[in-house]
Coordinates of C-alpha atoms in Angstrom, one line a residue:
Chain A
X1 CA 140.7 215.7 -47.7
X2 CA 143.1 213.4 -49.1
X3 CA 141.7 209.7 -50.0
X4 CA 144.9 207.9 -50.0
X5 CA 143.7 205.3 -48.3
X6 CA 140.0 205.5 -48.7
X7 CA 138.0 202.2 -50.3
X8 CA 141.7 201.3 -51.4
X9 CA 142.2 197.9 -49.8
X10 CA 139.5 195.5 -48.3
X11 CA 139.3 192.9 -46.3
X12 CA 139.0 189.7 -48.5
X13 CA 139.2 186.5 -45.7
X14 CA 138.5 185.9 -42.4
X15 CA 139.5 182.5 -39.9
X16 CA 139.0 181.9 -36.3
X17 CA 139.4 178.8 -34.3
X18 CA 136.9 177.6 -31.8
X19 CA 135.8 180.1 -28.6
X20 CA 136.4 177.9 -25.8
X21 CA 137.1 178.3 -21.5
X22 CA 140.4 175.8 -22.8
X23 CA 141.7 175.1 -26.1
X24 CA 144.6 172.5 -26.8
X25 CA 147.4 173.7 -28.7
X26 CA 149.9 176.7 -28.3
X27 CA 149.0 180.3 -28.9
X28 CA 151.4 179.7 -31.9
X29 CA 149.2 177.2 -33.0
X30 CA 146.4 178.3 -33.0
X31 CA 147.2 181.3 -34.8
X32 CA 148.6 179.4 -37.6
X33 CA 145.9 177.7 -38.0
X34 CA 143.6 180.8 -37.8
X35 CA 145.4 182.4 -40.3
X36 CA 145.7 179.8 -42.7
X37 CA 142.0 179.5 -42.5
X38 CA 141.8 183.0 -43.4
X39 CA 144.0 182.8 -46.1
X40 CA 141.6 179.7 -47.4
X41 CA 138.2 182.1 -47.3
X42 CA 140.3 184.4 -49.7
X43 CA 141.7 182.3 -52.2
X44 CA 145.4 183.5 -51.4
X45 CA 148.3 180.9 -51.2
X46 CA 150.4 181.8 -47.9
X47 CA 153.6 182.0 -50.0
X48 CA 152.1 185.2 -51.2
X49 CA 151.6 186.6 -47.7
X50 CA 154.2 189.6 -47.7
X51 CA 152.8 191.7 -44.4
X52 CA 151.8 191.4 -41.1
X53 CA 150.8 193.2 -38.1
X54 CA 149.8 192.1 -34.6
X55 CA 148.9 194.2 -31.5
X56 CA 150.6 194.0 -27.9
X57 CA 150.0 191.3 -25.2
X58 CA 150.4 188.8 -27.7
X59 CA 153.0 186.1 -26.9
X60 CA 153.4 185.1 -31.0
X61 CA 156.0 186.5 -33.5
X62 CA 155.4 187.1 -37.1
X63 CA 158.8 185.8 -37.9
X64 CA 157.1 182.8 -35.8
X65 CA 153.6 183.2 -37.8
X66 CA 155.9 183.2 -41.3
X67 CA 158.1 180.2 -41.0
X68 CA 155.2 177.7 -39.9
X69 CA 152.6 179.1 -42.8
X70 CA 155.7 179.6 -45.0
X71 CA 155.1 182.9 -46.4
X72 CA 156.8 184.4 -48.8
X73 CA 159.6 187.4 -48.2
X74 CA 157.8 189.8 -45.7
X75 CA 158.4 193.7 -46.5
X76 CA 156.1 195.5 -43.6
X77 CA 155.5 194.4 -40.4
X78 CA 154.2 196.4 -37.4
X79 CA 152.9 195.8 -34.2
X80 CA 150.6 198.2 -32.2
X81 CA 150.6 199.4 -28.4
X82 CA 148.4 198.9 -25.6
X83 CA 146.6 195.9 -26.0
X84 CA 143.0 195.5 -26.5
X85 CA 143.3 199.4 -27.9
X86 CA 145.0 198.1 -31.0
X87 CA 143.0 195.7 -32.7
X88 CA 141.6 198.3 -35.1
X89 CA 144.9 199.7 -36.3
X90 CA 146.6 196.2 -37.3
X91 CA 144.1 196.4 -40.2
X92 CA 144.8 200.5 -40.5
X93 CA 148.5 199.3 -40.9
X94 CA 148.1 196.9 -43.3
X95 CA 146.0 199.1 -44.9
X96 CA 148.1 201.8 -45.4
X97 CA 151.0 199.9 -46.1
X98 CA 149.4 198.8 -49.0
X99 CA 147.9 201.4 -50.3
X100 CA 151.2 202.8 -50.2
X101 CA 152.5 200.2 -52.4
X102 CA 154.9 198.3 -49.2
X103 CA 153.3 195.4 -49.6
X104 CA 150.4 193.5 -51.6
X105 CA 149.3 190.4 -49.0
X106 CA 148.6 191.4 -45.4
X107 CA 148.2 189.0 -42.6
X108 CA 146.5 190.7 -38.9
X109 CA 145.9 188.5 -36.2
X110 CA 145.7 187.6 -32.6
X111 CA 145.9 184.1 -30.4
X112 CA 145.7 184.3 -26.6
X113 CA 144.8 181.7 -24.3
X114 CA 143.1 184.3 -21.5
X115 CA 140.4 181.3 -20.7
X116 CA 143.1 178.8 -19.3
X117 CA 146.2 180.8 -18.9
X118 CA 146.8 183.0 -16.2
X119 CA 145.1 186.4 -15.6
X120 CA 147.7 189.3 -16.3
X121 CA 146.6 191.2 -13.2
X122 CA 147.6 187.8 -10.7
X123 CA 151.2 188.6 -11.8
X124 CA 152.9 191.1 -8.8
X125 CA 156.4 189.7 -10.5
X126 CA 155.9 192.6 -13.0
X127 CA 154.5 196.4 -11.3
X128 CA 155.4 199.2 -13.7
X129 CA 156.4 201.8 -11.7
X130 CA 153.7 204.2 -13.4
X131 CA 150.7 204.4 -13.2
X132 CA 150.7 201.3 -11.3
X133 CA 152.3 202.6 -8.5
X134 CA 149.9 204.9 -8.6
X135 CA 147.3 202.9 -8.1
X136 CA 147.6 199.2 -7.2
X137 CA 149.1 199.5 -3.7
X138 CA 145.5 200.9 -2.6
X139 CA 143.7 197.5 -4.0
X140 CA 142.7 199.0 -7.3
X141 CA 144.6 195.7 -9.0
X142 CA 142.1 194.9 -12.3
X143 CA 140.7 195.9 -15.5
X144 CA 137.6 196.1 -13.9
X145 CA 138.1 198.1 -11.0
X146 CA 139.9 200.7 -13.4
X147 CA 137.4 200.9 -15.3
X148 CA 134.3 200.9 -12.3
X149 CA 135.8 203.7 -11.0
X150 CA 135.0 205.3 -13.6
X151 CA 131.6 204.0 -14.2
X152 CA 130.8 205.3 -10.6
X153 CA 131.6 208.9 -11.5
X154 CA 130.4 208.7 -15.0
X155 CA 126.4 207.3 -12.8
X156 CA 127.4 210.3 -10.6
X157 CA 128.1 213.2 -13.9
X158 CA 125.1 212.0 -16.0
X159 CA 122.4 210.0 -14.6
X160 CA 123.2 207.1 -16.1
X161 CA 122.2 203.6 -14.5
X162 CA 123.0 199.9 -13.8
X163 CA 119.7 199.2 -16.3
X164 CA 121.9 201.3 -19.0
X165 CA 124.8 198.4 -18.5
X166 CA 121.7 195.9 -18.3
X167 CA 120.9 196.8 -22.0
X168 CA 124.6 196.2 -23.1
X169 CA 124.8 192.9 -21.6
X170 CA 121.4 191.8 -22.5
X171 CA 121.8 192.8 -26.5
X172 CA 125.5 191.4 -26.5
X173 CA 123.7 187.7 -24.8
X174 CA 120.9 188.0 -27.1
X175 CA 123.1 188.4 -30.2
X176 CA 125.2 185.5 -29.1
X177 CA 122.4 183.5 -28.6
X178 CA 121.9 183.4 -32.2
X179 CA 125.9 182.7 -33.1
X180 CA 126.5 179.0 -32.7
X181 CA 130.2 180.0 -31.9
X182 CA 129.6 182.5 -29.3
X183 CA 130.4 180.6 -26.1
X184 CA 127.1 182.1 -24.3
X185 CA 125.1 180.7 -27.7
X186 CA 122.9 178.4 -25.5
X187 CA 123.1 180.8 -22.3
X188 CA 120.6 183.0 -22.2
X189 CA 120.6 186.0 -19.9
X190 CA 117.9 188.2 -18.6
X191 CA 117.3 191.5 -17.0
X192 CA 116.8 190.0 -13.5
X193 CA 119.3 187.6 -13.8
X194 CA 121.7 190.4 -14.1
X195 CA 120.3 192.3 -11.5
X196 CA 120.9 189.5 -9.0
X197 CA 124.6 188.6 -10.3
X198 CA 127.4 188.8 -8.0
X199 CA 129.7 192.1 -7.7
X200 CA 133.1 192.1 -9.4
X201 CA 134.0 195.7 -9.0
X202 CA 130.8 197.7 -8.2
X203 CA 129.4 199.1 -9.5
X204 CA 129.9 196.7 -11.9
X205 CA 128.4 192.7 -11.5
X206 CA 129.4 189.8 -13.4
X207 CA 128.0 190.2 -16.5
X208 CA 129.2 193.6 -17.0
X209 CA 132.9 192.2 -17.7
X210 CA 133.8 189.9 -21.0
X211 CA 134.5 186.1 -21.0
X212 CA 138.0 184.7 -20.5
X213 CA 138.8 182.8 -23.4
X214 CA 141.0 180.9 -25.9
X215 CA 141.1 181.8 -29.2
X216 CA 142.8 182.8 -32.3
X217 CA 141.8 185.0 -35.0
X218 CA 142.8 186.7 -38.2
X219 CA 142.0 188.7 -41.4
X220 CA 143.9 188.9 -45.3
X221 CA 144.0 192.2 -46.5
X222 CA 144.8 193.2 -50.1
X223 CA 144.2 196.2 -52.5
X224 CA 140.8 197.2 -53.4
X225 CA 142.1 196.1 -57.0
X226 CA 142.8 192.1 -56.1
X227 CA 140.0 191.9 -53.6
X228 CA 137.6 191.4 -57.1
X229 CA 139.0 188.1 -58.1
X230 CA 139.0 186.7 -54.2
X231 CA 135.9 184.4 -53.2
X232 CA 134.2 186.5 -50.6
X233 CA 132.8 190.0 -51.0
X234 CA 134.9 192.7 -49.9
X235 CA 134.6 194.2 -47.0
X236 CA 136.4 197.7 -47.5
X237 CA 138.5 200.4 -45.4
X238 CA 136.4 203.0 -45.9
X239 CA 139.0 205.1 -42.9
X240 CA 141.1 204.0 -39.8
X241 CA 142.2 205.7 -37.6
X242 CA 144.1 205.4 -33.4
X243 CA 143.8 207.5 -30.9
X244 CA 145.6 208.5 -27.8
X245 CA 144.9 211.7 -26.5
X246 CA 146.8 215.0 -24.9
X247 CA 147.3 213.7 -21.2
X248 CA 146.3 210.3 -21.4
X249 CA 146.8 207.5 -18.5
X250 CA 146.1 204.5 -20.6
X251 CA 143.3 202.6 -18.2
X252 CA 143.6 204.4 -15.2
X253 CA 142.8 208.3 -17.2
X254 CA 142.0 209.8 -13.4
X255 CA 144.2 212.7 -14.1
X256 CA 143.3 214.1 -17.6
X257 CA 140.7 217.1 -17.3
X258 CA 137.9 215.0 -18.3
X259 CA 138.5 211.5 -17.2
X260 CA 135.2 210.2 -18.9
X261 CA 136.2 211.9 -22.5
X262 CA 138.2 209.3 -23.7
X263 CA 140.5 207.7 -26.5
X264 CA 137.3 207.5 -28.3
X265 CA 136.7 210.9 -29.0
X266 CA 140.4 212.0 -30.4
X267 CA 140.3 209.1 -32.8
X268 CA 136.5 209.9 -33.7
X269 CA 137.3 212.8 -35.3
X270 CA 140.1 211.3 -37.3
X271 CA 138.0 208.7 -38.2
X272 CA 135.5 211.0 -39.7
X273 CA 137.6 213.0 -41.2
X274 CA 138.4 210.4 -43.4
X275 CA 135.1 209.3 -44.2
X276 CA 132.1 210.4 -46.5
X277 CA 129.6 209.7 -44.5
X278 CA 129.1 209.9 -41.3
X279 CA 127.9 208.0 -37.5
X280 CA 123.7 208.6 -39.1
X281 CA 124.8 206.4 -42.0
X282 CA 126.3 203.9 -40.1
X283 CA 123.6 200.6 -40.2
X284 CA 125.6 198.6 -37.5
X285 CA 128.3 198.7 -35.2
X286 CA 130.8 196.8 -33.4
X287 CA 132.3 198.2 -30.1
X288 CA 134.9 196.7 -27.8
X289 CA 133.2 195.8 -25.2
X290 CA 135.6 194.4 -21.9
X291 CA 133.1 196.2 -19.6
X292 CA 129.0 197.5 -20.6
X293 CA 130.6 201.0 -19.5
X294 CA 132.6 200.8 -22.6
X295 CA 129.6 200.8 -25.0
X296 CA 127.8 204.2 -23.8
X297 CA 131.4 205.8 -23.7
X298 CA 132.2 204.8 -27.2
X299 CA 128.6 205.6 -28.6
X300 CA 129.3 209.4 -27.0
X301 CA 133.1 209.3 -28.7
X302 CA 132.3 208.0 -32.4
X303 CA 129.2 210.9 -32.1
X304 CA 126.3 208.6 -32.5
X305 CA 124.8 210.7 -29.0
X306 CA 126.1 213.4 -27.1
X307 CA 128.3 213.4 -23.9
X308 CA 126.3 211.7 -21.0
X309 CA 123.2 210.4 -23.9
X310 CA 124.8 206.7 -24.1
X311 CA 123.3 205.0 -21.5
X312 CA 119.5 206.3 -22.9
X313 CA 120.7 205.3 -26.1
X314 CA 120.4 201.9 -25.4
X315 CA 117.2 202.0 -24.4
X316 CA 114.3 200.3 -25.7
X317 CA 115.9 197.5 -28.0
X318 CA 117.8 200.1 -29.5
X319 CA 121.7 198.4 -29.8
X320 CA 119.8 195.2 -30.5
X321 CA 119.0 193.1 -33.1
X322 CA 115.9 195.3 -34.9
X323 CA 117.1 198.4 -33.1
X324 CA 118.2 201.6 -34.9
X325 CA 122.1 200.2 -34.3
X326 CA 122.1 196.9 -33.7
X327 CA 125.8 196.8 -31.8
X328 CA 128.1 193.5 -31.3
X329 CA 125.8 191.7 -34.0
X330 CA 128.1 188.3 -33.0
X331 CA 127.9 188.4 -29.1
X332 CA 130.7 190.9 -28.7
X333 CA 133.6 190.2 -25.6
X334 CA 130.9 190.1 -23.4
X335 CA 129.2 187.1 -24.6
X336 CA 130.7 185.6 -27.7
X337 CA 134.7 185.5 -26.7
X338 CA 136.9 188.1 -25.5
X339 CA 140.1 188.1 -27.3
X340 CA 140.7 191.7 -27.2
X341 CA 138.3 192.8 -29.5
X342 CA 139.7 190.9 -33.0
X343 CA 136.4 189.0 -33.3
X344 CA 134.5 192.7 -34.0
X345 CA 136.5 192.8 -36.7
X346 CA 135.6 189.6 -37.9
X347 CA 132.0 190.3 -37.7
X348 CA 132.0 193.5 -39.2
X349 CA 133.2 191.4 -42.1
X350 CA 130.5 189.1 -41.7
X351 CA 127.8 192.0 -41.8
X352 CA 129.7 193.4 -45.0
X353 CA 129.1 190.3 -46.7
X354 CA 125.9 189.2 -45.6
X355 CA 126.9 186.3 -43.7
X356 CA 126.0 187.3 -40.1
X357 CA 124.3 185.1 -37.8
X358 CA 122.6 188.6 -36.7
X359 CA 122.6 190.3 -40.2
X360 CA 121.6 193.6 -40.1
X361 CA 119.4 193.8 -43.4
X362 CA 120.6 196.7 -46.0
X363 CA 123.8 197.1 -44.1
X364 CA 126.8 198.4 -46.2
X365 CA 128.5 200.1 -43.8
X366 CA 130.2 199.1 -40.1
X367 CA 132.3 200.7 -37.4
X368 CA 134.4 198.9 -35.4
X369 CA 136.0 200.2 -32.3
X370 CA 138.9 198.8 -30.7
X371 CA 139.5 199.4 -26.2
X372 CA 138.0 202.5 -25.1
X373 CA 140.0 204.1 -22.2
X374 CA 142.9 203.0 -24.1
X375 CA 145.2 204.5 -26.2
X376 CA 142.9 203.3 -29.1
X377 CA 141.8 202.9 -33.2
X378 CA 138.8 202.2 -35.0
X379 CA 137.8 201.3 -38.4
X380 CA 134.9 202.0 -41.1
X381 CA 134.2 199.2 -43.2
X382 CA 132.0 198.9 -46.2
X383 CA 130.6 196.7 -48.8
Chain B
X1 CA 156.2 192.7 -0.3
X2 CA 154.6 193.7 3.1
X3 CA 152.0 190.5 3.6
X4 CA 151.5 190.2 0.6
X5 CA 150.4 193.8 -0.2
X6 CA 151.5 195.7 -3.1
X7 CA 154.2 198.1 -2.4
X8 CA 155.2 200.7 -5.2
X9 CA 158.1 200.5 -7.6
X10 CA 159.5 203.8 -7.1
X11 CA 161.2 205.4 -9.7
X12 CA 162.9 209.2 -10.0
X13 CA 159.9 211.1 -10.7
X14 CA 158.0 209.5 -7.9
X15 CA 160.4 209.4 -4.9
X16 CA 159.7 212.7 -3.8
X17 CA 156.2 212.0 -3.2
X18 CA 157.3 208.6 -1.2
X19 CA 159.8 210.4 1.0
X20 CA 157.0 212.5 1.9
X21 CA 154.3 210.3 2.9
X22 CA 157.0 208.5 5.1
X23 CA 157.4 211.6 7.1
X24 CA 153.6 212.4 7.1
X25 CA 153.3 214.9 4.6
X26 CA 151.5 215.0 1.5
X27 CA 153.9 216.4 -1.8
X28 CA 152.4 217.6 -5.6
X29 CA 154.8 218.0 -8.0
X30 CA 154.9 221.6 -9.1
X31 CA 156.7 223.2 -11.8
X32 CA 159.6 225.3 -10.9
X33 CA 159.0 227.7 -13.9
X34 CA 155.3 228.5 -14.4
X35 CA 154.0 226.5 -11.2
X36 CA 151.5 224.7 -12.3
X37 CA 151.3 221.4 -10.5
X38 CA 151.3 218.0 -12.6
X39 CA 150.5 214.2 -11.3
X40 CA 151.5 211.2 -12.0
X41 CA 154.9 212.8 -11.7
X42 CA 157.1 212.9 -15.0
X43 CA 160.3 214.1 -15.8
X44 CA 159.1 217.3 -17.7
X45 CA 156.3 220.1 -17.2
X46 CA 153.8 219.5 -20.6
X47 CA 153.5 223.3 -20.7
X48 CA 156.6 224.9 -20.4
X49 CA 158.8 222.4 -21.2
X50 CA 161.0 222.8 -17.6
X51 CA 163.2 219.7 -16.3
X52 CA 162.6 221.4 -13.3
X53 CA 160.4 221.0 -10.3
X54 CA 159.6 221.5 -6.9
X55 CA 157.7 218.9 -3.9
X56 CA 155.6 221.9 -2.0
X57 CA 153.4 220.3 0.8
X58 CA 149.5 220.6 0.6
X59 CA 147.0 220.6 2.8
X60 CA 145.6 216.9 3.0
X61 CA 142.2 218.6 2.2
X62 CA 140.1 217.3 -0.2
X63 CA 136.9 215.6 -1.4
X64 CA 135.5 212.2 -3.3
X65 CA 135.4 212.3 -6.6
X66 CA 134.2 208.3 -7.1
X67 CA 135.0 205.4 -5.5
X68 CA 135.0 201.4 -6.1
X69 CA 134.1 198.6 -3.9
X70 CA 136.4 195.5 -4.6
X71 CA 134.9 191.6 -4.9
X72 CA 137.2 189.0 -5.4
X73 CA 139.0 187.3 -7.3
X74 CA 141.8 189.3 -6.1
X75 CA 144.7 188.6 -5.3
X76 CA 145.1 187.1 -1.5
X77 CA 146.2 190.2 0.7
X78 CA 143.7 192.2 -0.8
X79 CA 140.9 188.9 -1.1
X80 CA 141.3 189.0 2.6
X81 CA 140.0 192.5 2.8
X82 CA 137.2 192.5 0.9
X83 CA 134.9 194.1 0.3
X84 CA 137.1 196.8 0.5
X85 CA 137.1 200.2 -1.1
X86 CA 139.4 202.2 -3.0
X87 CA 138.4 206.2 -3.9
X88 CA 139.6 209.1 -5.8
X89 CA 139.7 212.0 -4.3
X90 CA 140.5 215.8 -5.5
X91 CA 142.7 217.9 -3.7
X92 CA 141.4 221.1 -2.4
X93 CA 144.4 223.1 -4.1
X94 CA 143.5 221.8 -7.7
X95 CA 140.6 219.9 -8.5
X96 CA 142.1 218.8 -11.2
X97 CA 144.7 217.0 -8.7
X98 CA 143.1 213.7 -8.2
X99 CA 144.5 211.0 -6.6
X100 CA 143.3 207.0 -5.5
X101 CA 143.2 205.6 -2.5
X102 CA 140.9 204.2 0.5
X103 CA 138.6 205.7 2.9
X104 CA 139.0 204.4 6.7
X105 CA 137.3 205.0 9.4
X106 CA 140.2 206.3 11.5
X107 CA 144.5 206.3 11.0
X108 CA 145.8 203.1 11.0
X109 CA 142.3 201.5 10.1
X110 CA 142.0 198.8 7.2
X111 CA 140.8 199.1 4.0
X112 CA 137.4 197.6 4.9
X113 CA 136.9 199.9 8.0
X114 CA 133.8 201.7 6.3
X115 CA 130.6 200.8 5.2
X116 CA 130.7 200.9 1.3
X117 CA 126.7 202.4 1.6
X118 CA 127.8 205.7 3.4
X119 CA 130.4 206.9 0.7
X120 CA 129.3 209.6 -0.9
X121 CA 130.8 211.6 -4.1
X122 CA 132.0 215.0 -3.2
X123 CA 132.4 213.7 0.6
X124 CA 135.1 216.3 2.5
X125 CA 137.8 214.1 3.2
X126 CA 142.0 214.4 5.1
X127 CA 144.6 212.8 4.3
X128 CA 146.2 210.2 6.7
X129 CA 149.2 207.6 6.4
X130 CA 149.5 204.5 7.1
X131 CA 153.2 202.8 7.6
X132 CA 153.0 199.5 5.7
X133 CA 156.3 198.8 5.8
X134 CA 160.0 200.0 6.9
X135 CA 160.0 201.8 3.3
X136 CA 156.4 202.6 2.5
X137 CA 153.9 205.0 4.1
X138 CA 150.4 204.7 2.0
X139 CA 148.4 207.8 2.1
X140 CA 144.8 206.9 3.2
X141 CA 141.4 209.6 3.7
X142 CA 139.2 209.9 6.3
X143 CA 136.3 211.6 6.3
X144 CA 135.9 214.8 8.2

């Protein structure tokens, strides 16, 4: 296997505004400011910033980003498909691109205002002709009725349980409850509680779908080389990878062969392949995390458990805090903010360093998953 | 918009299907060269590579293969509804067919016409339509 981008860059500065319901200030704002606060944890003047790469449903342009944070002449810039699937690759991007020599400074970020702007689904202005027509005319309008559908089938194929969800939502408040910036920090959340929360989409309740929430993030990537003089330890690409697999649907994947083998498990093995270890070595993990379904999906695609074995996984404490994979260390979308999975990156840092607010002792190395059921990517970070 | 309910943007690919359901019948896209039946339709069979393809009618036979029962907030035609379902179901001529929509109680019946607690996965369902509008014919399932 070729290591052409193995260990080569790191991540050397994260940033992040508040997580709030409502934040002042434009998306363009506040992703300025995110990213100059990143820049700031790295010791790297903005003039020096020569890359950039965002991810779709995000309203701000880097040509925006570079003449407010005046960075210097830009020679790679990319942005990545389908949403919350591409959080993962902006960092695989930048990653390559430098490796590759295209650039030396990179700049990933994202600012959305989900908690007081609209919700996308509301719009009927916009209706794709496909796959929405193939499905919202019947009432199956959101994220989270996509994706209950197939939680149903995915109870019905293997067993699994609304207790199996329960554990995801419980680990993700529990985390978040220990992160003073996780919008559920003084909320917590218990088994029963859950149990006796309203429907959304069932079989999925309330506290099986994220936050809604404003927010912007962003990460400074540079080579493996210039990461020693920044301030922070480096948190290093270890492998990235993106999925989207043969007869994919994007959310609505009713049609493939096997609807509940997603994304997850095409990128997995590009992931891996790329890696020297593998999911056994991996201390703690961060995994997108819209809906609970999304965590035992992902746990079967990244091979920590076989098909239909994620829900039991999470038994027990396991994905918590003391667990044998403590997962979404920070709160994850669920409980700390949802802005499309960028503050898993951010904490994967964190665990890299040290610095989380859940630290998982002895950890050196981190996945982190963008969107299941999306065309997707994920990351391997160490320390 | 017919009140308020989504109607689909048709494009090429998907007209043939449309034209059908308006006069009652139920159409798969099949490949004109090595059969094999695709959905959603697209311009090109994935296997053979043929521009080429044919509308046969099917039976209107097939079962549940999951189904979701909607809370709001939704938007207001379908918040008026609910709880309402909406199912996949497999077609009888290839499981591998699926397609979403809602189980009623009879033709013509709304989306909320049956109890959410009797819908089972692998249910034997038919296909029925329902005329929204001057343009649009939804195919619905009933149980049989």
């Amino acid at each position: 296997m070729t290591d052409l981008i193995r260990d080569r860059t790191a991540i050397v500065g994260i940033g992040c505004t508040p997580f709030a319901k409502h934040l002042d200030g434009s998306e363009k704002r506040l992703a300025c400011e995110a990213i100059v606060a990143a820049l700031d944890d790295a010791g790297i003047d903005a003039a020096e910033v020569d890359a950039f790469a965002s991810y779709t449903m995000e309203v701000t342009e880097e040509v925006e980003i570079a003449k407010s944070i005046g960075a210097g002449d830009v020679t790679f810039f990319s942005q990545v498909g389908y949403g919350g699937g591409g959080g993962c690759a902006t960092i695989g991007h930048l990653a390559m691109a430098i490796a590759t020599g295209q650039a030396d400074v990179g700049v990933a970020w994202r600012a959305r205002k989900r908690g007081s702007g609209g919700r996308p689904w509301a719009s009927t202005v916009v209706q794709l002709p496909t796959p929405a027509q193939w499905t919202r005319p019947w009432g199956l309008l959101r994220p989270s009725d996509e994706i209950a559908m197939l939680t149903r089938r995915y109870f019905h194929e293997y067993g699994a349980n609304r207790d199996h969800l329960a554990n995801v939502a419980l680990a993700c408040r529990a985390h978040a409850n220990r992160n003073p910036a996780a919008m559920m920090f003084d909320r917590p959340l218990t088994r029963d509680d859950y149990m006796a929360a309203r429907w959304i989409a069932e079989p999925l309740c309330l506290y099986d779908n994220c936050l809604e929430t404003d927010g912007a993030l962003a990460c400074v990537v540079v080579s493996a080389e210039r990461a020693r003089d920044c301030r922070r330890p480096p948190a290093y690409v270890h492998s990235v990878a993106q999925g989207l697999p043969r007869q994919h649907h994007t959310m609505v994947s009713y049609w493939s062969a096997d609807p509940l083998e997603g994304p997850a498990h095409s990128c997995a093995r590009r992931l891996w392949a790329g890696a020297e270890f593998g999911p056994a070595d991996v201390k703690v993990a961060q995994i997108y995390d819209a809906f609970t379904t999304l965590v035992p999906l992902s746990l079967e695609g990244y091979g920590f458990c076989a098909r239909g074995e994620g829900g039991p996984f999470t038994d027990d404490g396991a994905i918590e805090l003391g667990g044998r994979l403590p997962v979404n260390t920070s709160g994850g979308g669920l409980s700390e903010a949802y802005v499309h999975g960028f503050n898993l990156i951010l904490e994967g840092v964190r665990q890299m360093r040290g610095t989380s607010t859940a630290q998982v002792e002895g950890a050196d190395t981190c996945l982190v998953t963008s969107g299941e059921g999306v065309p997707t990517s994920a990351l391997l970070l160490r320390s | 918009m017919s009140d308020g309910i989504l109607l689909p943007v048709v494009d090429d690919d998907g007209a043939p299907f449309w034209e059908g359901t308006l006069r009652g019948e139920l159409r798969m896209q099949r490949c004109s060269e090595c059969a094999r039946f695709r959905f959603p339709p697209r311009p090109m069979c994935p296997w053979c590579h043929s521009t080429e393809s044919e509308w046969p009618v099917l039976s209107g036979r097939a079962t549940v293969w999951s189904f979701v029962v909607s809370h709001p907030p939704l938007l207001p035609a379908y918040a008026a509804l609910a709880p309402y379902n909406t199912v996949v179901v497999a077609l009888d001529e290839d499981p591998s067919l699926r397609v979403v929509g809602n189980l009623v109680s009879e033709p013509g019946a709304p989306i909320n016409s049956v109890d959410p607690a009797t819908i089972e996965i692998g249910a034997p369902v038919r296909v029925v339509f329902d005329r929204v509008s001057d343009e649009f014919a939804l195919p619905r399932w009933v149980r049989v």
